[in-house]
Structure formats: structure tokens, C-alpha cells
XYZ file of C-alpha atoms in Angstrom:
699
model
C -3.357 0.690 -32.434
C -0.782 3.342 -32.149
C 2.649 1.349 -31.612
C 6.108 3.252 -31.630
C 8.705 1.012 -33.503
C 12.343 1.159 -32.182
C 13.442 2.432 -35.847
C 10.981 5.399 -36.031
C 9.445 8.006 -34.192
C 6.094 8.031 -35.807
C 3.408 6.049 -34.913
C 1.453 3.352 -37.117
C -2.189 3.914 -36.828
C -2.911 0.882 -39.573
C -0.337 -1.267 -39.388
C -1.125 -4.997 -37.842
C -4.173 -6.902 -36.068
C -4.907 -5.513 -32.408
C -7.176 -7.408 -29.758
C -10.752 -6.163 -29.328
C -11.878 -4.672 -25.960
C -14.284 -6.372 -23.875
C -16.369 -4.333 -24.975
C -16.171 -5.142 -28.416
C -16.207 -8.906 -27.412
C -19.417 -8.342 -26.001
C -20.929 -6.867 -29.157
C -19.681 -9.537 -31.057
C -21.651 -11.954 -28.598
C -24.631 -9.907 -28.785
C -24.490 -10.123 -32.525
C -24.121 -13.821 -32.752
C -27.159 -14.071 -30.754
C -29.208 -11.772 -32.816
C -27.985 -14.005 -35.721
C -28.528 -17.038 -34.294
C -32.127 -16.199 -32.843
C -32.969 -14.875 -36.742
C -31.976 -17.918 -38.062
C -28.645 -16.820 -39.656
C -25.771 -18.465 -38.971
C -23.902 -17.879 -35.781
C -20.979 -18.961 -36.580
C -19.731 -16.564 -38.633
C -16.746 -14.368 -36.946
C -16.753 -10.666 -36.250
C -13.891 -8.924 -38.187
C -12.616 -5.626 -36.292
C -11.337 -3.285 -39.229
C -8.555 -1.402 -36.860
C -8.245 0.908 -40.042
C -11.483 2.596 -39.817
C -11.739 5.720 -37.434
C -14.706 4.170 -35.552
C -12.318 1.662 -33.914
C -9.083 3.835 -33.624
C -7.731 3.256 -30.458
C -7.882 6.085 -27.960
C -4.565 7.336 -27.132
C -2.763 7.619 -23.810
C 0.547 8.300 -22.569
C 1.892 7.528 -19.032
C 5.400 9.911 -18.577
C 7.437 9.610 -15.209
C 10.264 11.428 -14.703
C 12.828 12.334 -12.215
C 11.399 9.714 -9.598
C 13.074 9.513 -6.134
C 12.086 7.838 -2.965
C 13.792 7.546 0.381
C 13.085 5.696 3.501
C 14.663 6.620 7.012
C 16.335 3.585 8.638
C 17.603 3.052 11.951
C 19.648 5.973 13.851
C 18.434 8.526 11.062
C 19.942 6.673 8.094
C 18.551 7.401 4.977
C 18.109 4.575 2.134
C 17.815 5.329 -1.426
C 15.119 3.222 -3.090
C 14.682 4.999 -6.141
C 16.901 7.291 -7.584
C 16.196 9.717 -10.583
C 14.301 7.635 -12.324
C 12.086 8.218 -16.062
C 10.415 6.748 -18.338
C 7.178 6.394 -20.647
C 4.784 3.931 -21.715
C 1.774 4.316 -24.092
C -1.624 2.386 -24.762
C -1.025 -1.345 -26.104
C 2.739 -1.332 -24.684
C 3.964 -3.787 -22.008
C 6.448 -2.184 -20.179
C 8.633 -4.402 -17.887
C 10.838 -3.055 -14.838
C 13.899 -5.817 -14.736
C 16.714 -5.828 -11.835
C 18.206 -8.113 -8.988
C 16.526 -8.250 -5.727
C 16.376 -5.206 -3.963
C 16.963 -3.133 -7.140
C 13.678 -1.118 -6.794
C 11.281 -2.915 -8.712
C 7.973 -3.398 -6.738
C 9.089 0.170 -5.240
C 8.620 1.620 -8.660
C 5.823 -0.075 -9.668
C 4.144 0.912 -6.079
C 5.199 4.696 -7.053
C 3.408 4.774 -10.284
C 0.150 3.307 -8.894
C 0.213 6.137 -6.439
C 1.062 3.801 -3.558
C 3.755 5.882 -2.034
C 3.264 8.964 -0.360
C 6.521 10.638 -0.094
C 7.673 10.434 -3.550
C 9.290 13.221 -5.376
C 9.294 13.660 -9.208
C 6.434 13.862 -11.947
C 3.860 11.021 -13.271
C 1.837 12.290 -15.735
C -1.047 10.947 -17.771
C -1.428 12.678 -21.445
C 0.265 15.586 -19.756
C -1.787 15.898 -16.854
C -0.429 14.904 -13.157
C -1.682 12.058 -11.920
C 0.756 11.278 -9.103
C -1.367 12.074 -6.277
C -4.844 11.848 -7.857
C -7.545 9.774 -6.919
C -8.757 9.324 -10.935
C -5.474 6.831 -11.081
C -7.308 4.795 -8.550
C -10.529 4.658 -10.622
C -8.965 3.998 -14.109
C -6.019 1.536 -13.245
C -5.829 -1.622 -11.458
C -3.000 -3.157 -9.594
C -2.414 -7.057 -9.089
C -0.406 -7.858 -6.354
C 2.406 -10.553 -6.405
C 0.658 -13.440 -4.073
C -2.519 -14.906 -5.474
C -5.186 -13.200 -3.215
C -8.348 -14.975 -3.533
C -11.113 -16.774 -1.670
C -10.120 -20.689 -2.142
C -13.452 -21.969 -2.230
C -15.298 -20.239 -4.943
C -14.974 -21.292 -8.558
C -13.054 -19.302 -11.373
C -16.385 -17.990 -12.857
C -18.008 -17.083 -9.258
C -14.641 -15.243 -8.518
C -14.839 -12.888 -11.744
C -18.556 -12.758 -11.412
C -18.231 -11.150 -7.610
C -15.424 -9.048 -9.230
C -17.936 -8.034 -11.856
C -20.476 -7.196 -9.137
C -18.032 -4.905 -7.501
C -16.140 -3.380 -10.066
C -18.763 -2.829 -13.193
C -21.472 -0.060 -13.366
C -24.934 -0.804 -11.692
C -26.584 0.248 -14.510
C -25.499 -3.009 -16.148
C -27.747 -6.005 -15.986
C -26.754 -9.136 -14.624
C -26.753 -10.966 -17.774
C -24.656 -8.343 -19.319
C -21.961 -8.427 -16.299
C -22.137 -12.354 -16.897
C -21.185 -11.999 -20.481
C -18.410 -9.701 -20.044
C -17.159 -12.615 -17.479
C -17.564 -15.178 -20.025
C -15.711 -12.893 -22.463
C -12.878 -12.491 -19.820
C -12.798 -16.244 -19.138
C -12.069 -16.891 -22.802
C -9.636 -14.085 -23.100
C -7.535 -15.218 -20.155
C -7.500 -18.721 -21.719
C -9.839 -19.905 -18.645
C -12.414 -21.647 -20.350
C -11.249 -25.308 -19.192
C -11.355 -24.344 -15.446
C -14.288 -21.981 -15.249
C -16.012 -24.393 -12.826
C -13.040 -25.259 -10.777
C -12.532 -23.861 -7.634
C -9.472 -21.611 -6.603
C -8.131 -24.007 -4.093
C -5.488 -23.917 -1.391
C -3.315 -26.143 0.994
C -6.445 -28.480 1.710
C -8.406 -28.154 -1.170
C -7.273 -29.204 -4.979
C -8.110 -26.182 -7.279
C -6.510 -24.794 -10.255
C -3.052 -24.890 -11.354
C -0.536 -21.992 -10.313
C -0.686 -20.475 -13.773
C -4.461 -20.378 -13.853
C -4.532 -18.857 -10.469
C -2.407 -16.115 -11.370
C -4.713 -15.274 -14.719
C -7.626 -15.449 -12.196
C -6.055 -12.603 -10.309
C -5.193 -10.705 -13.115
C -8.802 -11.188 -14.269
C -10.445 -10.026 -11.052
C -8.456 -6.793 -11.167
C -9.112 -6.193 -15.017
C -13.213 -7.016 -15.341
C -13.707 -3.367 -15.933
C -10.848 -3.384 -18.437
C -8.616 -0.667 -16.703
C -6.629 1.800 -18.664
C -3.597 1.119 -16.765
C -2.706 -2.147 -15.098
C 0.214 -2.263 -12.965
C 1.882 -5.746 -11.835
C 4.071 -6.637 -8.930
C 6.349 -9.644 -10.643
C 3.380 -11.640 -11.998
C 5.538 -14.616 -13.453
C 6.971 -15.144 -9.601
C 6.925 -18.816 -8.771
C 5.550 -20.191 -12.077
C 7.489 -22.248 -14.459
C 8.565 -21.038 -17.819
C 5.216 -22.065 -19.723
C 2.902 -20.727 -17.258
C 4.922 -17.556 -17.127
C 4.809 -17.296 -20.759
C 1.277 -17.599 -21.065
C 0.562 -15.053 -17.908
C 2.700 -12.401 -20.224
C 0.650 -13.504 -23.253
C -2.963 -12.569 -21.531
C -1.063 -9.488 -20.523
C -0.038 -8.512 -23.970
C -3.663 -9.601 -25.196
C -4.734 -6.954 -22.485
C -2.542 -4.133 -23.775
C -3.394 -4.435 -27.162
C -7.036 -3.981 -26.541
C -6.148 -0.227 -25.542
C -4.460 -0.206 -21.906
C -1.032 0.402 -20.961
C 0.597 -2.739 -18.633
C 3.486 -2.019 -16.432
C 4.772 -4.868 -14.237
C 8.093 -5.763 -12.625
C 9.386 -9.475 -13.919
C 12.674 -11.251 -12.814
C 14.857 -12.553 -15.600
C 12.146 -13.113 -18.027
C 12.767 -15.914 -21.050
C 13.783 -14.966 -24.332
C 10.309 -15.850 -25.721
C 8.747 -13.408 -22.816
C 11.467 -10.660 -23.977
C 9.692 -10.955 -27.509
C 6.323 -9.618 -26.030
C 7.698 -6.789 -24.558
C 7.444 -3.251 -25.801
C 9.444 -1.500 -23.418
C 12.154 -2.076 -20.734
C 13.659 -0.409 -17.620
C 16.570 -2.166 -16.115
C 17.205 -1.459 -12.152
C 20.412 -1.460 -9.764
C 20.144 -0.180 -6.711
C 17.043 2.672 -7.559
C 19.153 3.842 -10.412
C 18.221 3.215 -14.115
C 20.826 1.588 -16.253
C 18.820 0.843 -19.087
C 15.419 2.419 -20.482
C 14.229 1.857 -23.921
C 13.022 -1.050 -26.317
C 14.013 -4.740 -25.670
C 15.566 -4.690 -29.478
C 17.599 -2.119 -28.734
C 19.201 -3.588 -25.697
C 22.086 -5.888 -27.780
C 23.093 -2.668 -29.605
C 23.435 -0.522 -25.990
C 25.562 -3.418 -24.380
C 27.680 -3.498 -27.244
C 28.281 0.222 -27.352
C 29.048 0.155 -23.197
C 31.741 -2.470 -24.696
C 30.178 -5.781 -23.775
C 28.375 -7.348 -26.449
C 25.983 -10.134 -26.018
C 27.764 -13.493 -26.989
C 25.605 -15.457 -29.649
C 22.789 -17.671 -28.139
C 22.866 -16.009 -24.598
C 19.677 -14.571 -23.154
C 20.133 -10.748 -23.506
C 18.279 -9.964 -20.336
C 20.069 -12.561 -18.395
C 23.780 -11.423 -19.615
C 22.467 -7.524 -18.515
C 21.509 -8.840 -15.131
C 24.879 -10.743 -14.929
C 26.622 -7.730 -16.082
C 24.837 -5.400 -13.689
C 25.759 -7.581 -10.673
C 29.119 -7.945 -11.484
C 29.514 -4.097 -11.617
C 27.653 -3.722 -8.487
C 30.532 -6.134 -7.085
C 33.014 -3.739 -7.765
C 34.553 -0.728 -6.685
C 33.031 2.527 -8.892
C 29.517 -0.076 -9.092
C 27.193 0.945 -11.535
C 28.103 4.805 -11.967
C 29.743 4.293 -15.200
C 26.839 2.414 -16.793
C 24.345 4.960 -15.363
C 26.065 7.442 -16.910
C 26.553 5.797 -20.096
C 22.591 4.998 -20.294
C 22.182 8.830 -19.855
C 24.401 9.484 -22.642
C 23.218 6.983 -25.109
C 19.219 7.772 -24.073
C 20.173 11.600 -25.492
C 21.666 10.181 -28.728
C 18.883 7.863 -29.393
C 15.952 10.777 -28.112
C 14.936 11.468 -31.873
C 13.914 7.844 -32.167
C 13.060 6.920 -28.685
C 10.323 9.649 -27.855
C 7.172 8.556 -28.833
C 5.260 11.817 -27.728
C 3.838 12.554 -31.507
C 0.762 14.648 -32.677
C -1.836 11.882 -32.064
C -1.004 11.795 -27.957
C -1.624 15.688 -28.049
C -5.415 15.913 -30.220
C -7.181 14.640 -27.176
C -7.150 15.821 -23.301
C -7.208 13.472 -20.345
C -10.758 13.600 -19.579
C -11.736 13.400 -23.372
C -9.545 10.153 -23.696
C -11.354 8.379 -20.501
C -14.782 9.780 -21.710
C -14.367 8.493 -24.943
C -12.631 4.885 -23.504
C -15.595 4.339 -21.252
C -17.932 4.827 -24.344
C -15.882 2.326 -26.517
C -16.492 -0.562 -23.449
C -13.922 0.318 -20.247
C -16.102 0.493 -17.946
C -14.305 2.523 -15.333
C -16.211 1.655 -11.682
C -19.372 3.874 -11.393
C -19.446 5.251 -15.140
C -21.089 5.022 -18.231
C -21.069 6.622 -21.719
C -23.587 9.155 -20.604
C -21.980 9.721 -17.152
C -18.200 10.030 -17.317
C -16.275 10.186 -14.264
C -15.467 12.881 -12.320
C -11.740 13.999 -11.979
C -12.235 15.336 -8.525
C -14.346 12.380 -6.661
C -14.047 8.805 -6.330
C -17.107 7.041 -7.330
C -18.093 3.332 -6.339
C -19.955 0.965 -8.268
C -22.667 0.277 -5.978
C -24.500 1.616 -3.163
C -23.471 0.992 0.581
C -26.193 -1.733 1.188
C -25.758 -3.240 -2.131
C -22.057 -3.659 -1.457
C -22.958 -5.228 1.800
C -25.190 -7.510 0.370
C -22.617 -8.673 -2.208
C -19.942 -9.440 0.157
C -22.138 -11.441 2.662
C -23.237 -13.405 -0.271
C -19.409 -13.875 -1.287
C -18.620 -14.836 2.388
C -21.512 -17.175 2.783
C -21.052 -18.870 -0.294
C -17.024 -19.391 0.569
C -18.042 -20.564 3.792
C -20.474 -23.098 3.097
C -18.240 -25.016 1.427
C -16.197 -25.730 4.329
C -18.636 -27.853 6.215
C -15.655 -28.995 8.716
C -15.296 -25.796 9.986
C -19.196 -25.135 10.587
C -19.495 -28.525 11.876
C -16.552 -28.060 14.283
C -18.099 -25.019 15.892
C -21.201 -26.538 16.552
C -19.756 -29.458 18.131
C -17.385 -27.284 20.255
C -20.299 -25.675 21.559
C -22.539 -28.739 22.122
C -19.739 -31.019 23.507
C -18.949 -28.066 26.259
C -22.826 -27.722 27.072
C -22.735 -31.261 27.645
C -19.799 -32.037 29.629
C -21.241 -28.925 31.830
C -24.653 -31.055 31.567
C -23.311 -33.824 33.072
C -20.818 -32.282 35.700
C -23.309 -29.855 37.395
C -26.466 -32.285 36.937
C -29.907 -31.026 38.188
C -28.555 -28.780 40.893
C -30.429 -28.600 43.951
C -31.312 -25.495 45.889
C -28.470 -26.279 48.659
C -25.672 -23.796 49.629
C -23.264 -26.316 47.670
C -25.979 -26.338 45.039
C -25.753 -22.176 44.954
C -22.043 -22.471 44.572
C -22.074 -25.132 42.121
C -24.402 -22.784 40.015
C -22.055 -19.728 39.856
C -18.980 -22.102 38.853
C -21.233 -23.208 36.410
C -22.276 -19.603 35.027
C -18.438 -18.551 35.415
C -17.111 -21.351 33.146
C -20.052 -20.931 30.639
C -19.696 -17.034 30.241
C -16.157 -17.670 29.719
C -16.438 -20.481 26.929
C -18.833 -17.917 25.083
C -15.794 -15.619 24.612
C -12.987 -18.053 24.531
C -15.130 -20.106 21.391
C -14.939 -16.685 19.913
C -10.947 -16.631 19.685
C -11.497 -19.248 16.613
C -12.378 -16.321 14.361
C -8.888 -14.704 14.766
C -7.179 -16.213 11.229
C -10.597 -15.130 9.230
C -9.869 -11.333 8.832
C -6.141 -11.767 9.167
C -6.457 -14.199 5.666
C -8.792 -11.745 4.357
C -6.850 -8.665 5.026
C -4.764 -8.347 1.776
C -8.007 -8.915 -0.062
C -9.642 -6.244 1.623
C -6.638 -4.101 0.865
C -6.442 -5.292 -2.805
C -9.829 -4.499 -3.371
C -10.462 -1.295 -1.231
C -7.529 0.572 -2.774
C -9.028 0.177 -6.322
C -12.425 1.649 -4.625
C -14.564 -2.117 -5.183
C -16.531 -1.241 -1.903
C -16.453 0.834 0.994
C -14.894 -0.068 3.960
C -17.973 0.287 6.148
C -19.782 -1.639 3.771
C -17.267 -4.629 4.540
C -17.909 -4.073 8.265
C -21.791 -4.195 7.998
C -21.336 -7.494 5.789
C -19.311 -8.828 8.899
C -21.821 -8.142 11.130
C -24.824 -9.180 8.808
C -22.643 -12.706 8.424
C -21.777 -13.176 12.232
C -25.226 -12.730 13.527
C -26.877 -15.871 12.252
C -24.327 -18.099 13.367
C -23.977 -16.716 16.277
C -27.656 -16.949 17.273
C -27.320 -20.907 16.130
C -24.618 -21.297 18.623
C -26.583 -19.683 21.727
C -29.865 -21.826 21.036
C -27.703 -24.917 20.650
C -26.102 -24.337 23.843
C -28.895 -23.055 26.004
C -31.022 -25.987 25.081
C -28.156 -27.880 26.024
C -27.887 -26.788 29.518
C -31.047 -25.127 31.011
C -33.171 -27.687 31.752
C -30.200 -30.368 32.434
C -28.574 -28.067 35.178
C -31.661 -27.265 36.524
C -31.636 -23.849 36.022
C -34.966 -22.139 37.011
C -37.718 -19.656 36.000
C -39.460 -21.397 33.197
C -39.624 -20.382 29.540
C -39.356 -16.365 30.355
C -35.877 -17.479 32.081
C -34.938 -19.728 29.165
C -35.653 -17.061 26.738
C -33.649 -14.378 28.756
C -30.686 -17.104 29.057
C -30.614 -17.446 25.403
C -30.591 -13.671 24.957
C -27.440 -13.282 27.367
C -25.701 -15.902 25.586
C -26.264 -14.381 22.316
C -24.970 -11.251 23.380
C -21.811 -12.608 25.373
C -21.141 -14.609 21.698
C -21.514 -11.049 20.090
C -19.142 -8.748 22.317
C -16.734 -11.957 22.120
C -16.991 -12.146 18.587
C -16.597 -8.382 17.846
C -13.702 -8.182 20.277
C -12.047 -10.970 18.383
C -12.631 -9.245 15.116
C -11.480 -5.787 16.212
C -8.289 -7.576 17.181
C -7.730 -9.303 14.132
C -8.158 -6.003 12.242
C -5.523 -4.665 14.475
C -2.967 -7.193 14.515
C -2.034 -8.704 11.299
C -0.018 -11.730 12.638
C -1.975 -14.581 13.972
C 0.219 -15.741 16.722
C 0.485 -12.177 18.375
C -3.297 -11.775 17.899
C -3.837 -15.183 19.585
C -1.423 -14.023 22.463
C -3.488 -10.830 23.024
C -6.646 -12.190 23.102
C -6.235 -15.059 25.185
C -4.248 -12.643 27.717
C -7.063 -10.013 27.551
C -10.039 -12.491 28.251
C -7.860 -14.366 30.912
C -7.750 -10.888 32.660
C -11.696 -10.536 32.187
C -12.087 -13.833 33.804
C -10.077 -12.829 36.765
C -11.596 -9.590 37.186
C -15.173 -10.632 35.988
C -16.558 -11.209 39.706
C -16.431 -14.849 39.997
C -12.569 -15.521 41.659
C -12.749 -11.921 43.611
C -15.920 -9.846 44.753
C -15.987 -6.449 43.439
C -15.431 -4.797 46.958
C -12.364 -6.817 47.360
C -10.907 -5.936 44.120
C -7.921 -3.323 45.282
C -8.857 0.139 44.185
C -5.904 0.445 41.886
C -7.390 -2.570 40.027
C -11.176 -1.803 39.936
C -11.494 0.204 36.929
C -10.211 -3.266 34.974
C -13.109 -4.684 36.859
C -15.658 -2.635 34.815
C -14.124 -2.914 31.518
C -13.942 -6.955 31.807
C -16.234 -8.087 28.702
C -17.210 -11.090 31.187
C -18.305 -9.208 33.723
C -21.861 -8.007 32.601
C -22.772 -11.434 31.013
C -21.893 -13.300 34.182
C -23.784 -10.417 36.291
C -26.591 -11.060 34.162
C -27.202 -14.649 34.541
C -26.833 -14.975 38.604
C -29.727 -12.177 38.522
C -31.565 -14.288 36.307
C -31.257 -17.394 38.355
C -31.017 -15.868 41.843
C -33.282 -12.742 41.812
C -36.517 -14.424 43.172
C -36.864 -13.719 46.944
C -38.943 -16.907 47.549
C -36.462 -19.134 46.743
C -34.051 -20.586 49.496
C -30.789 -21.654 49.171
C -29.873 -22.182 52.982
C -32.478 -23.278 55.154
C -31.535 -24.309 59.296
C -28.982 -26.342 59.679
C -27.573 -26.120 56.407
C -26.033 -22.667 57.532
C -23.403 -24.946 59.527
C -22.113 -26.607 56.222
C -18.854 -26.283 55.674
C -18.092 -25.230 58.850
C -16.538 -26.653 62.222
C -20.174 -27.341 63.345
C -20.675 -29.250 60.518
C -20.409 -32.879 62.175
C -22.093 -31.461 65.102
C -25.662 -33.623 65.755
C -28.681 -31.692 64.543
C -30.313 -31.954 67.952
C -27.747 -29.860 69.149
C -27.822 -27.474 66.364
C -31.417 -27.027 66.858
C -30.648 -26.232 70.418
C -28.353 -23.328 69.625
C -30.974 -22.090 66.775
C -33.179 -21.967 70.073
C -30.637 -19.907 71.663
C -29.968 -17.638 68.554
C -33.464 -17.112 68.445
C -34.111 -16.188 71.934
C -31.130 -13.603 71.541
C -32.376 -12.197 68.536
C -36.386 -12.523 69.525
C -37.460 -14.487 66.837
C -38.091 -18.293 66.295
C -35.282 -20.188 64.011
C -36.301 -23.868 63.080
C -35.207 -26.489 60.727
C -37.082 -24.924 58.203
C -36.606 -21.360 58.526
C -34.687 -19.717 55.590
C -31.837 -18.079 56.290
C -30.493 -17.092 52.977
C -32.764 -16.332 49.353
C -31.264 -15.621 46.019
C -31.012 -12.179 46.439
C -29.106 -12.422 49.568
C -26.547 -14.653 47.203
C -26.417 -11.903 44.976
C -25.555 -9.077 47.700
C -23.058 -11.384 49.002
C -21.356 -11.407 45.739
C -21.573 -7.521 45.404
C -24.243 -7.671 42.493
C -26.627 -4.822 43.421
C -25.307 -2.140 40.742
C -27.333 -2.977 37.572
C -30.419 -5.034 36.734
C -30.277 -8.109 33.958
C -31.436 -6.037 31.354
C -28.749 -3.117 31.857
C -26.259 -5.781 31.740
C -27.671 -7.215 28.670
C -27.823 -3.807 26.732
C -24.086 -3.188 28.124
C -23.029 -6.632 26.562
C -24.533 -5.691 23.446
C -22.799 -2.319 23.343
C -19.538 -3.543 23.703
C -20.315 -5.718 20.778
C -20.964 -2.276 18.628
C -18.127 -0.560 20.395
C -15.600 -3.166 19.307
C -17.363 -3.280 15.939
C -16.607 0.054 15.327
C -13.286 -0.190 16.535
C -12.978 -2.493 13.768
C -14.045 0.090 11.383
C -11.526 2.425 12.639
C -8.214 -0.363 12.446
C -9.336 -0.952 8.723
C -9.940 2.843 8.057
C -6.606 4.147 9.477
C -4.800 0.660 10.286
C -4.796 -1.142 6.575
C -2.807 0.947 4.455
C -0.163 0.948 2.333
C 3.023 0.600 4.784
C 5.303 3.175 2.183
C 5.479 6.244 3.223
């Protein structure tokens, strides 16, 4: 592995042992299996001859020069987050960016990873510009500061799903499993391989193990460049050291590791190859950790004995930041010191110029660095972004992962089903076997209004689902693990069976107990419209969760909108009584269409009578009048109308009730299709919100 020593500008190609790549580890496993099958001793260790030309590392050099990045604040004020920052890192190196909070560490990592759009300066890889290139996405990985993992998956399952997303589909499942097993050993996670990740409510792996799993999920394809935002944050010194040890092994296997870190220990400093210290966006030191004591001594602040050199340097920077002149003097001294040190600080020597970037990447792919969608016979394109799988395969893998994670939380499944069943049972016992009287008709309409609104309000429990998954989605799609529309399709595939089960449960609980009419055909339609209501409500809630990342705000928006839909849906006020300036909301009310559909399904039979004879006086001043007098009144009215009205005469049928409610524009099947169409519409909006809204917020 080419290594740049602090004392020399020459690169040693045969000095020291280097860690094998994942491809080499897999070759070792295959050799072991073949020996075992042939009866040979499978315990013989595979020795890597790093001095041979066949295993000589592929040279890479990432160089960044004069990076500047400003953001506009209030009143058009400009804040500089990066100011003329330069540096470089080659394969096999671990570059650490240090600085106090707000110094620009994470901003620099984001800038190098291509996550900042308005960056000024140049970033080159082997001399070719990659600042805004899609190529950088393909050959790199970015590990966020937070551990973004599915809590109910095991370590092995998490890495296996990552391999299915990131590794070429030409690899068999057994080969991917071998790669996962090799990575588990490389990360030191063998004892935790079958342990779930865990969360606040479920005990799982430790904090250090979780961090290593996060790193493993992003390096499953053995990226050429690995970016990490404070990978040791929140860990104790032992776990932090173990994480950096893993990163060192990753670098020695032929990758470049670039990370931000906050006050590393002395043991971690020994593992670092290059160091950049920032102060308010400016570089106050850039070089080898071993040269930092001499740098500070030349500046007039020698490091006291037994003092941690980085802690001393950061304390000095913090002290200078609080002074009148700030760190300007240190910045200027660093520039002059770098110029004096340049003959031995420049690693750009002949081997790095030997191969072009495309040649280097192609060679790396052939040696086991499986860039997504590429193989040694099909190297990646410098212009296009490729995915490892087809859209349907991506949707299948996403669905399988979601179901596996979701099935291990039975309390959530049972709670949601119980909510629907309890609501149905309560409604069934309240509206038990309704009769065909005027009051029974009114109670039927009240039941339908509450039942349809329940379908939508029950879906609100889906709000936190995507909000919790948002950053996992961002991390995975940033590096082309899968397409956005594949994620949306998988959401649909997973949600439809769940909603069907809830629909059938509610329909069975209420249809016959309430006394709804129409037989089996009416029951099947009742199931369909409930299913459509669940579908449109779930789609709306999913769209809101994709649009608004804050749980509380999204809940308020959802509940408010559904309340307005209930108000304008047609139960509390008929369509012909809604003011003209609000009639538009009546037509975009999600509850209008399923409510009208169930009313038509129930009352569309002209042979059913709901007001017969003297029942017409119920609820009026004539209700207490004796029936004999009511009959005489019918005789008088009949003579005036030229017809005979008796106590058994039907005065209002089901269709008459529908006209009274202003339901005459759509058939029940029209209402069903419109309700399903609302669901499709909100799924499209969800896709657009992910496509344009879930981006890195740096601009």
C-alpha cells in the first residue's frame, strides 16, 4: 500500500503489512472451502504478498483546493463557513478534521462529499474534477453522525439488506452472504451478528457496535472514498478507539477515509495519517499528526510533556479565538509553514500519475471493490449513475425489509387491529339492529358519518413511520441504493394487505350487527368502500409525513384537515346549504365520497320505506296528537291531493332521503373510484415530496 511518510516525499510500495480488501477476504474463504472439500487442512492461513505486482494497491489521490462556502442569514448578512481550505488524502490514509463546535468540520465533510451546492473551489480525484460529479456518489459512501438503522433487524440482516441494495445483481445470494460474513469479521461484530439493533424500547447492540454497523452498511460495496461525520460522537474512549481501528483497517484495504472528529484521544491520534484543524472555517493546521508538535513549537507554544497534542492545539485555538486578533496570526503562520514544509509534504509522486481516474476505478472494481451496478467486465460509466437492481427488485427488497422489521413489533399490529375492532364493537352496540323508521334512518346516517371519519383518523398513526425513516431513506438514496419511486411502490405493496385486513375486520363487526341492508352484494361493496377510505386516508397521511418532517406539526396539519373534511363532507350540512365561497372544499373533502357511497349503498332501494303513515308527524308538534286525529288529517290531505293516504302509505323512500341529503350527482361506483383516485393522487404527491423535498438542506 503506498504510504506517505512525514519524513520523506517518497512512497513506499513494499513497506509494512496491509489489510486485504473484502474481495481478497472472500477469495480466502473460497480457498478454505475448496481445501475443506478436497480433504486438505482448511485451517491454513492465506498470506497476502503485498510486495507482488498482482496485489499492489490501486493509487488514488483526492485533492481539494481553496474551498469556500458562504450562507446568507437574516437581513442579507453573509456567514462564511469555509474560507480557503485546502488539503489532500491518498488511498490508505485516514484524514481527520478537528475543530471546536461551529468550526466547519461537518461542512467540510459535506463539501467534499458533494452535499453542498454553492461551494467554490476545486475537488479532484487523480487530477480529474469530481466536485459536482455523479461519479463521486457511486464510488463513495457517507456515514452520518446519527446511527440510522431499523431497530428490529439483526446486525447480519442489516448488512445483508445493504448488500442486496448496493452489490451488483450478478453476484449470487451466497456470494453476498460471504461478503457480509467477511465484513462482520472485519468490523469485529461476530458476537453480535444475530442481535437486533434495538431502540429505546428494545434492548439490542451496544453504542459502539451500533456505530460499526452504521459504517458497515455503507461500506458493504467497499467504496473508494468513505466520508464520516463524527463517527466517535457519543461513544466512550474504548468504543471510539475501536471504531477508528475499524476505519484504519478499511483505509489500509485501499480506501480513503475522511472524517470529522472532536478531541480524539492519544491512541486515536496514533491511528490518523493526516490532520486538518479548523477555526471558524479557516485552516489553522494541515499536515501529519507527527508534525503537529513541531508546528506548535515553531509558533511559540511548545506542547508540555504528557499533554495530549490535539487537546493542547484546540485549547490554543479556542484561546486565540477569544483574543482581539483572533486566529489570523495562526492562519498566516500555517500558510508560511506549509510552504516551507512543501517538499516533504507533497504526496503527489509518480505512481499517482500512472493511471487515469477511470483506469484506477476499473482496476479497483476488478480487485473486489464492487461499485454499485458494476463488475470487472462492466466498469462504471463516468457520466451516468447506475443502480444495482431493477425497480421491481428494489421494491421487493424494500418490502421484505419493512415486513421483517414491522413483524417484530406485534404490539403495534395488535394495537391497530384492536382499535378498529373496538371502534366497530362500540358502534355495533350503540346502533344495534336499526329499524326502518325516520329515527332509524337518521341514526344510520350518523353511524355512517362516524364510521367513515374513523377510517381516516385511524390512519393518523402512520404519521411517525416515514418521519422516523426519513434519514435512512436520505442516506440510502443519496448513494443510489434504490430509486425514489421504488420506495413509494414498496410502501404501497406493504400497506395494501394491512388495510384490507382492517377493512374486513370493521365490515364484519358492523354490517350485520347494525342491521344494514342489501345482503352479500351490499356487504362486499361495503368492504370495498371501507378499503378505499383506508387507502385514501393512509395515502394522505403518508404524503403529509413526507412533506412535513416534524411529528407534532404533521399531526396538527392532519387532524385539522380531516376535521374540515368531516365538516364539509355532507353530514353536518347539506351540499346545497354550503355557502358558495366554501363549496370548493366540499368537493376536495376526502370524506365526502365514501360517506355518499355508503348512503347510496344503503338507501338506493326504492322499495324500502322509512316514513310510513303517521310516522311523518314524529318529531313535530303533532307527535302527541292521537292517531285517530292524525288519520282524519290524512283523509283531509288525501281529498285535497286526490289520493288516498292511510297509516300504511309510504311517504318517504330511500331515494327520497338521498335527494333530501343533496346526494344526486354521483353513483356509488363513481364515489368508489374517486376515493381510490384520491389515494393514488396523494401517493404521487408523496413521491414528488421525496423527489424534491428530501434533499440536503445546504445550498
